[in-house]
Coordinates of C-alpha atoms in Angstrom, one line a residue:
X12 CA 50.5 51.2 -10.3
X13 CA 48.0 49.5 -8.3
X14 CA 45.2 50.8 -11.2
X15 CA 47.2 49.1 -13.6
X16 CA 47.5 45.8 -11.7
X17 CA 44.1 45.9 -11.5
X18 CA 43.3 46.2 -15.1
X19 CA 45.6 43.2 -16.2
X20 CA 44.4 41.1 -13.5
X21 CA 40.5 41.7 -14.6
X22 CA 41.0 39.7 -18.1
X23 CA 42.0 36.7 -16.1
X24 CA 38.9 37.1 -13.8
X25 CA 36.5 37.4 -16.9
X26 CA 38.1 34.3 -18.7
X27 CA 37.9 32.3 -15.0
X28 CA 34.6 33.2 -14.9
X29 CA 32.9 31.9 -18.8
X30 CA 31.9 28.7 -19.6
X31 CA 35.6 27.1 -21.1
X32 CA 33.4 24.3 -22.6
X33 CA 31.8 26.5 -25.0
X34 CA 34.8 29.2 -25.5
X35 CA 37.1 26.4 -26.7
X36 CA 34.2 24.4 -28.8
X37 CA 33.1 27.6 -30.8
X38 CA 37.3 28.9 -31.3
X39 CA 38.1 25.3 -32.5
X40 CA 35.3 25.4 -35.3
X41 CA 36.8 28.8 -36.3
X42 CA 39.7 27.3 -36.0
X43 CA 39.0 24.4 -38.5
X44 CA 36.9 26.7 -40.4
X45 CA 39.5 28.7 -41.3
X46 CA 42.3 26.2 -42.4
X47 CA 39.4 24.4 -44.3
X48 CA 38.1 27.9 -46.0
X49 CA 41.8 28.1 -47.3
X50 CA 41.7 24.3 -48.2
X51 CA 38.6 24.9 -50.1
X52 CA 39.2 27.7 -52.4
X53 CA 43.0 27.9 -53.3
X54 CA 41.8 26.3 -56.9
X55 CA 39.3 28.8 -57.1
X56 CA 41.0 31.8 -55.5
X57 CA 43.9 30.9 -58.4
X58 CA 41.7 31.1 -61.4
X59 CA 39.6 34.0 -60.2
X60 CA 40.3 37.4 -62.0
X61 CA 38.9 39.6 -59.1
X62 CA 41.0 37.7 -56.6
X63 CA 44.3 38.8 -58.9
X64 CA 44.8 35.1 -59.3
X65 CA 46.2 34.9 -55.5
X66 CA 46.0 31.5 -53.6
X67 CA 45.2 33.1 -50.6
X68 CA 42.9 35.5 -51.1
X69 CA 40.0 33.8 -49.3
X70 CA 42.5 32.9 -46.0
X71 CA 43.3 36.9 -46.5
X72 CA 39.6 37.6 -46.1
X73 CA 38.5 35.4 -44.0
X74 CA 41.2 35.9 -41.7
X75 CA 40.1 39.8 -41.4
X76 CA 36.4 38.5 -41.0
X77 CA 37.3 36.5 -37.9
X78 CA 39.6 39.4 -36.8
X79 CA 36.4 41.7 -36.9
X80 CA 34.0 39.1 -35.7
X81 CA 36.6 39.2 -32.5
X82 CA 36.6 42.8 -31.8
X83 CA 32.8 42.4 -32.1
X84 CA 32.6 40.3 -29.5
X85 CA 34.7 41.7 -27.3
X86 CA 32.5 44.6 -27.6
X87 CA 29.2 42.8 -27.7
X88 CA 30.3 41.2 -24.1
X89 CA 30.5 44.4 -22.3
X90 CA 26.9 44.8 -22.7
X91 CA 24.4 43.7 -20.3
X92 CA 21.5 41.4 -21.2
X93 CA 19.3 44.0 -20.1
X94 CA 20.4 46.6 -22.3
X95 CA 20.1 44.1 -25.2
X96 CA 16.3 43.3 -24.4
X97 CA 16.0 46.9 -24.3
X98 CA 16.7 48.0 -27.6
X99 CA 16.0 44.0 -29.4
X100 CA 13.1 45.7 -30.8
X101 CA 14.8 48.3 -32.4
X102 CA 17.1 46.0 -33.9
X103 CA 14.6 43.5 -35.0
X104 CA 13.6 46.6 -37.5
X105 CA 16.7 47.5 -38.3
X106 CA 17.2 44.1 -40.2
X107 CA 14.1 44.5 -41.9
X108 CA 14.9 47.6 -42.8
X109 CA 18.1 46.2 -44.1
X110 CA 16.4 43.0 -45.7
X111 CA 13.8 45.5 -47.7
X112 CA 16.8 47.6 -48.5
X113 CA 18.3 44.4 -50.3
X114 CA 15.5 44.1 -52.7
X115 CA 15.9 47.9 -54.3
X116 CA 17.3 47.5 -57.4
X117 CA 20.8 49.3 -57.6
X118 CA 21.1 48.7 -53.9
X119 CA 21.2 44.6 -53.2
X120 CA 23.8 42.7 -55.0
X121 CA 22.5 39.7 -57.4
X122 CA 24.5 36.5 -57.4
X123 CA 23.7 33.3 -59.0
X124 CA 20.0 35.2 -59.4
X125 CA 20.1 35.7 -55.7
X126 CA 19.6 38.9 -54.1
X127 CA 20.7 38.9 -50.5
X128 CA 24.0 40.8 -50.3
X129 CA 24.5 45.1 -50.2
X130 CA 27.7 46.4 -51.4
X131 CA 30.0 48.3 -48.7
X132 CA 32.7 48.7 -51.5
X133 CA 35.2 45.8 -49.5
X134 CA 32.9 43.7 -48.5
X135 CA 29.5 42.5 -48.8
X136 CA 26.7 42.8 -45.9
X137 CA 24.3 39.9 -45.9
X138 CA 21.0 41.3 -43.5
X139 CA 19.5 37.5 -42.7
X140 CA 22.7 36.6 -41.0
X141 CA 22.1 39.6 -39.1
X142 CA 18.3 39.1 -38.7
X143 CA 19.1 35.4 -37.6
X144 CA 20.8 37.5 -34.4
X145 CA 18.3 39.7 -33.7
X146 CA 15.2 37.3 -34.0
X147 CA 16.5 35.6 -31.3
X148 CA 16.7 38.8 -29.4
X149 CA 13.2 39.8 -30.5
X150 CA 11.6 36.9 -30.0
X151 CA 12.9 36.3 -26.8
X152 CA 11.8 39.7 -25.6
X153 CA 8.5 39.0 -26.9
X154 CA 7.9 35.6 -25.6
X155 CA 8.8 37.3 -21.8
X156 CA 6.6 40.5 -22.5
X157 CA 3.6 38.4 -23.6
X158 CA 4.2 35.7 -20.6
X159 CA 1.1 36.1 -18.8
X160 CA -0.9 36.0 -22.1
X161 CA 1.3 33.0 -23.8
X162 CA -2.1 30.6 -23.8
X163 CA -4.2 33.0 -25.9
X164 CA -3.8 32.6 -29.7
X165 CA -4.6 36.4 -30.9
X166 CA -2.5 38.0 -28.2
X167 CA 0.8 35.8 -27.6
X168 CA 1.2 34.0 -31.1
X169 CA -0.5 36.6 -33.6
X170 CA 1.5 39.6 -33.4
X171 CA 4.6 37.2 -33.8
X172 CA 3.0 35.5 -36.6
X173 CA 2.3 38.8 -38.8
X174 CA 6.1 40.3 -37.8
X175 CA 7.4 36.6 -39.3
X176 CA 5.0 37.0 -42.4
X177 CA 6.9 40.2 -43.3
X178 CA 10.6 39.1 -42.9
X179 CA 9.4 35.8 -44.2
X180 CA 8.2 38.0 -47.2
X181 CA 11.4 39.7 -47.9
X182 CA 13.6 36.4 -47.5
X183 CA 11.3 34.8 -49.8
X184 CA 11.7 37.7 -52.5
X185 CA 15.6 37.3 -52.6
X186 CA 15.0 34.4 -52.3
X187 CA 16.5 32.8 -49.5
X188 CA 14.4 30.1 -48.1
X189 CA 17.1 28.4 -45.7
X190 CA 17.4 31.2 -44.2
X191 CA 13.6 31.7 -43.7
X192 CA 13.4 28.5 -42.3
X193 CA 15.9 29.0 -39.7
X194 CA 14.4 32.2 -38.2
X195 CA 10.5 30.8 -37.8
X196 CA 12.7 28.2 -35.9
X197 CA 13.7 30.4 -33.8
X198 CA 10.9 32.3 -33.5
X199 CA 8.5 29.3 -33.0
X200 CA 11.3 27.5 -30.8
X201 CA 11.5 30.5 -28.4
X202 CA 7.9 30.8 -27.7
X203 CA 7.1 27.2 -27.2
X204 CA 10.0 27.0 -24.1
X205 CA 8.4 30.6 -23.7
X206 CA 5.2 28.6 -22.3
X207 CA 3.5 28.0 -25.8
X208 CA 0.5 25.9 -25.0
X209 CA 1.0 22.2 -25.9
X210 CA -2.0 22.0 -28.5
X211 CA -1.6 25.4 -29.8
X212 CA 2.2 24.7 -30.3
X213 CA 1.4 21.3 -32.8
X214 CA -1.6 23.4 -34.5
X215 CA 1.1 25.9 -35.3
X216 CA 3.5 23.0 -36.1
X217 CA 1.1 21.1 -39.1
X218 CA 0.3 24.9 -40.4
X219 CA 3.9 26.0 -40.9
X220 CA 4.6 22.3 -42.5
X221 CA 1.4 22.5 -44.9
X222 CA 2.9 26.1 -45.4
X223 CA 6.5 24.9 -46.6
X224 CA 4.9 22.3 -48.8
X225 CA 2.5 25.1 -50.4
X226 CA 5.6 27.1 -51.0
X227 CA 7.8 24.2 -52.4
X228 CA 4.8 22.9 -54.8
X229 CA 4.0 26.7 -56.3
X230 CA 7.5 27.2 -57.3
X231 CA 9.4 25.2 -60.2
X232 CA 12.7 26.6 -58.5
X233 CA 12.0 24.6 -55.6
X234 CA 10.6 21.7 -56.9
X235 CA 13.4 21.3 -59.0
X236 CA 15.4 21.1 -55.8
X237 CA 13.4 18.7 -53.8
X238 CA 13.4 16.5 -57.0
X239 CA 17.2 16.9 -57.6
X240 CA 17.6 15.9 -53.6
X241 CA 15.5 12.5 -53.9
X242 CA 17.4 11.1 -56.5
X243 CA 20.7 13.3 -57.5
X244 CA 22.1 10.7 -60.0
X245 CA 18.8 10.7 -62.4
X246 CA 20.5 14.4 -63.4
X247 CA 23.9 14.1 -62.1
X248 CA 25.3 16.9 -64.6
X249 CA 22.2 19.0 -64.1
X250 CA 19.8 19.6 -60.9
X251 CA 21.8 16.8 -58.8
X252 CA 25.1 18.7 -59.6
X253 CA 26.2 19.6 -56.6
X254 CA 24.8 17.1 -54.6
X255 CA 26.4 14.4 -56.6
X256 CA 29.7 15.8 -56.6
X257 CA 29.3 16.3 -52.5
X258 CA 28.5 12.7 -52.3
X259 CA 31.4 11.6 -53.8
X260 CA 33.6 13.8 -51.8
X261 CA 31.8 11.6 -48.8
X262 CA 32.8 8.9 -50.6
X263 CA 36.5 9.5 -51.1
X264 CA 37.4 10.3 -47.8
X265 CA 36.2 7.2 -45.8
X266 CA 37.3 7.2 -42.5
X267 CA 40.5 9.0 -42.6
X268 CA 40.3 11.1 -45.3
X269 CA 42.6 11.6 -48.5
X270 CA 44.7 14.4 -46.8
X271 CA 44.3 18.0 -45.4
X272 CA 44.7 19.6 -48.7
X273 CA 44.4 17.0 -51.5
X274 CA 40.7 17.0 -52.5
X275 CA 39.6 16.5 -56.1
X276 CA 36.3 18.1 -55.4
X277 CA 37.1 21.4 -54.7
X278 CA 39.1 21.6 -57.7
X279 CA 36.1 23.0 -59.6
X280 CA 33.4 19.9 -59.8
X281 CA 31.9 20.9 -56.2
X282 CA 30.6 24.2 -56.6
X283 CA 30.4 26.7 -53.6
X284 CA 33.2 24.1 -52.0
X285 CA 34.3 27.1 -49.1
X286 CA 31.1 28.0 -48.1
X287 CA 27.8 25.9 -48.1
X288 CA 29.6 22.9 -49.2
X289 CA 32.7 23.0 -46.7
X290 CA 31.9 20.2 -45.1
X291 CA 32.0 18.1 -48.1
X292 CA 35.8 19.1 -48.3
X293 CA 36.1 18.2 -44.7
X294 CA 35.3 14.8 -45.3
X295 CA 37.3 14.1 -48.2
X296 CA 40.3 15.6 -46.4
X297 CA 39.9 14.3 -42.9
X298 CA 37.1 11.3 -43.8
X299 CA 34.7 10.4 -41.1
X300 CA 36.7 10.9 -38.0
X301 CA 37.1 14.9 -39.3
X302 CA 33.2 14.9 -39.7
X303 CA 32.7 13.2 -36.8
X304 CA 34.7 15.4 -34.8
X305 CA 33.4 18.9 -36.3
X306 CA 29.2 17.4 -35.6
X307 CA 30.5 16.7 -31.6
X308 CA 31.9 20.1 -31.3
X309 CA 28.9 21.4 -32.5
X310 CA 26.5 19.3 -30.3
X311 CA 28.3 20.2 -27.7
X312 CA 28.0 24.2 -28.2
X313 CA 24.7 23.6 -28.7
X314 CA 24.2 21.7 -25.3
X315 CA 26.2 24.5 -23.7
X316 CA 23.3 26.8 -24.8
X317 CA 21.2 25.3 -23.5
X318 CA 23.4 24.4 -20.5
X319 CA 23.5 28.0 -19.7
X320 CA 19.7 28.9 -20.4
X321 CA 18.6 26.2 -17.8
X322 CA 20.6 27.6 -14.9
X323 CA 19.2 30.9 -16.5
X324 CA 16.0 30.0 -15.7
X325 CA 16.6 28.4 -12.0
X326 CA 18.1 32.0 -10.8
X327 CA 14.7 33.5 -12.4
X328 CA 16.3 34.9 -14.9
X329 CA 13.6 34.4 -18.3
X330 CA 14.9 37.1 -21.1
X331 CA 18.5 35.7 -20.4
X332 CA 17.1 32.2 -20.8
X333 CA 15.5 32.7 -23.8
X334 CA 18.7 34.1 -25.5
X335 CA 20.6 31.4 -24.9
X336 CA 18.3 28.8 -25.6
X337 CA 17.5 30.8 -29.1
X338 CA 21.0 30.6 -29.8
X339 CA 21.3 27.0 -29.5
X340 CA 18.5 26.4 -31.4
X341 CA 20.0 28.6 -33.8
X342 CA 23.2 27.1 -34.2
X343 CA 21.9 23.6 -33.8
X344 CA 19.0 24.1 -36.7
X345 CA 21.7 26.0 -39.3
X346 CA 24.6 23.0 -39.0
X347 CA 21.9 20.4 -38.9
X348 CA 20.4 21.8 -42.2
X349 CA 24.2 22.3 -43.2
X350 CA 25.6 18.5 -42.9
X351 CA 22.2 17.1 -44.2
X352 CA 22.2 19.2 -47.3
X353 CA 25.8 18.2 -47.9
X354 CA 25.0 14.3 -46.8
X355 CA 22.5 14.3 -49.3
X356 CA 19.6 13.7 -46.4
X357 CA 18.0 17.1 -47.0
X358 CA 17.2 19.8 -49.7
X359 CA 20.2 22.0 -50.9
X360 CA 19.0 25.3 -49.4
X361 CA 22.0 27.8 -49.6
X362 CA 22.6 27.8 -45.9
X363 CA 26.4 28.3 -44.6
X364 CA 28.3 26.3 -41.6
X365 CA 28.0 28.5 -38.8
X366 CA 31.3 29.3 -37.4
X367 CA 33.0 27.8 -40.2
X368 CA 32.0 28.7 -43.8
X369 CA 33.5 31.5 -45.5
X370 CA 31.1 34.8 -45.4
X371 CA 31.9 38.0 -43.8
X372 CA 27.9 38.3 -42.5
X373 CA 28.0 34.9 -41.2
X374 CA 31.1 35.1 -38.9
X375 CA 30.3 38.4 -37.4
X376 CA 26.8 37.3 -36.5
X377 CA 28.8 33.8 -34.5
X378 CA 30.7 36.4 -32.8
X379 CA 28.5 38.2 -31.4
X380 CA 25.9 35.7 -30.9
X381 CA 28.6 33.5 -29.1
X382 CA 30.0 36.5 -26.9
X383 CA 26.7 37.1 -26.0
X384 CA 26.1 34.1 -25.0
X385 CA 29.0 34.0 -22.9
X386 CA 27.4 37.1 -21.5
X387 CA 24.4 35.2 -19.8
X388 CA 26.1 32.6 -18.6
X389 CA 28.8 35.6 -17.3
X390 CA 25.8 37.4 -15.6
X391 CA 24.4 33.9 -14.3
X392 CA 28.0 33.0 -12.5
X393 CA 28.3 36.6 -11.2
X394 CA 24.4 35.8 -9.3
X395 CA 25.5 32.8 -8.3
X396 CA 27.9 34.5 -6.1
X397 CA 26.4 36.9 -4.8
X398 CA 27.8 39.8 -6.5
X399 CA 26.1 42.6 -9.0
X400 CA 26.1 42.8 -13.0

């Protein structure tokens, strides 16, 4: 009996014991993701053939996403940050594995002449949501490994550079260049509060940007949508499509919004309206206030990362610290590019709402990046005591 009194009474200790700032935060954007993701795509659930013409066939699935993303994290929170730098490595090249597996033909899935997804018969696996996960496990393993070393250009930054190059490669072949652009962030972020010399670190900064602009310039696709970003309205019904129609879901909703659930955008003239363009619907539906509310709860997961990663570092505790910065800058870089590809003050890239959009990949990488997390600053409160991880 006692055993058992025991067990129940150790969930209450766990949950007294986590940063509550950051649990409820990240639950209320899955929260709000999820009525939104139903808001989004009833029209198109409706009309779909392969969704047998149900209304709620994206609630259905994203419901069992989140439901699996949970159990994920449950899981993921058992394990110690030090078994996680152990194997990071080995999971690093398991996603590249996985991202070279995508580009075999008869293996990745094409859609809309992208190639990032592999068929598990239900659902679809996306590897750079994954990879997104383990690269800030990699690199934070890295950055701690190569510490004493972090000044010298072929040692510390090298190595890192030529591992990037590759999974930069294979992103670039699917092509998925938001993605790409959110792991060198994380990558380059992690080893510059790694102890990335100051000079080296804006070197590396003007290469990567002359390196984007090389890559924008030798490829019409992306040219086309850099051109269509600057000035939407000069092709409104062709390269400014979606952006046009995103702006005028802005628009609409003004401060309050039109209504949870009466958007005229979704209803097939914004394309992609549950998942890269969900905040679009947000505003329309719940106006400025909604988007308002949805950026703060994201700056304020974000400055919980980071939160947690500083008092990381005071109890000497680097790989830990590195995590959870990575994962703010993670979560902070993906929504920023998010809202400013849907407000029209950036390049439409592709990239989801983290925590929010519908994608099965997406959500189970949140998870577990968020219950691990959880698991630093955990491990950090259990120090603080006194007591043993």
């Amino acid at each position: 009996m006692s055993m058992m009194i025991g067990a129940l009474d150790a969930p209450r200790r766990t949950v007294a014991e986590i940063d509550h700032a950051l649990l409820w935060s990240a639950l209320l954007l899955l929260v709000v993701g999820l009525v939104m993701v139903y808001s989004a795509s009833i029209a198109t659930a409706e009309a779909g053939k392969f969704t047998s013409h149900q209304p709620a066939y994206y609630l259905v699935r994203h419901g069992v996403f989140l439901c699996i993303g949970f159990v994920a994290a449950a899981i993921a929170f058992q394990v110690p940050l030090a078994v996680w730098q152990k194997y990071s490595p080995w999971l690093f090249l398991v996603a590249a594995l996985l991202l070279a597996l995508v580009l075999i033909p008869g293996l990745g899935r094409d859609v809309n002449g992208a190639r990032r997804w592999l068929p598990l018969g239900i659902a679809n696996l996306q590897p750079s949501e994954l990879m997104k996960l383990f690269a800030v496990l990699y690199a934070a393993d890295y950055t701690v490994r190569k510490m004493p070393v972090m000044h010298d250009l072929k040692q510390a930054f090298l190595p890192m550079a030529a591992a990037m190059v590759v999974i930069g490669g294979l992103l670039l072949k699917e092509p998925d260049f938001g993605a790409f652009v959110v792991i060198i962030s994380i990558s380059v972020g992690i080893l510059f509060l790694g102890g990335m010399r100051a000079r080296l670190f804006a070197i590396l900064f003007f290469v990567l940007l002359a390196a984007f602009a090389f890559l924008i310039v030798v490829s019409p696709y992306r040219r086309d949508r850099i051109f269509g970003f600057m000035d939407p309205w000069a092709d409104a019904f062709g390269k400014g499509y979606q952006l046009s129609h995103s702006l005028i879901a802005f628009g609409r909703g003004e401060i309050f919004g039109v209504g949870l659930g009466a958007s005229v955008e979704k209803l097939f003239y914004l394309p992609e309206a549950h998942t890269d363009f969900l905040l679009a619907v947000i505003a329309e539906e719940l106006g400025f206030i909604g988007v308002l509310t949805v950026v703060i709860l994201f700056a304020l997961v974000v400055q919980r990362a980071f939160a947690i990663g500083r008092q990381a570092v005071t109890l000497g505790r680097l790989y830990p610290a590195l995590v959870a910065m990575g994962m703010g800058i993670w979560f902070g870089v993906q929504s920023f590019i998010n809202m400013g590809v849907n407000m029209g003050l950036l390049p439409t890239k592709g990239l989801t709402l983290p925590f929010m959009s519908f994608g099965g990949s997406g959500i189970l990488a949140n998870c577990v990046a968020l219950a691990i997390l959880l698991r630093v600053d955990w491990e950090n409160r259990q120090l603080m005591r006194g007591g043993k991880l």
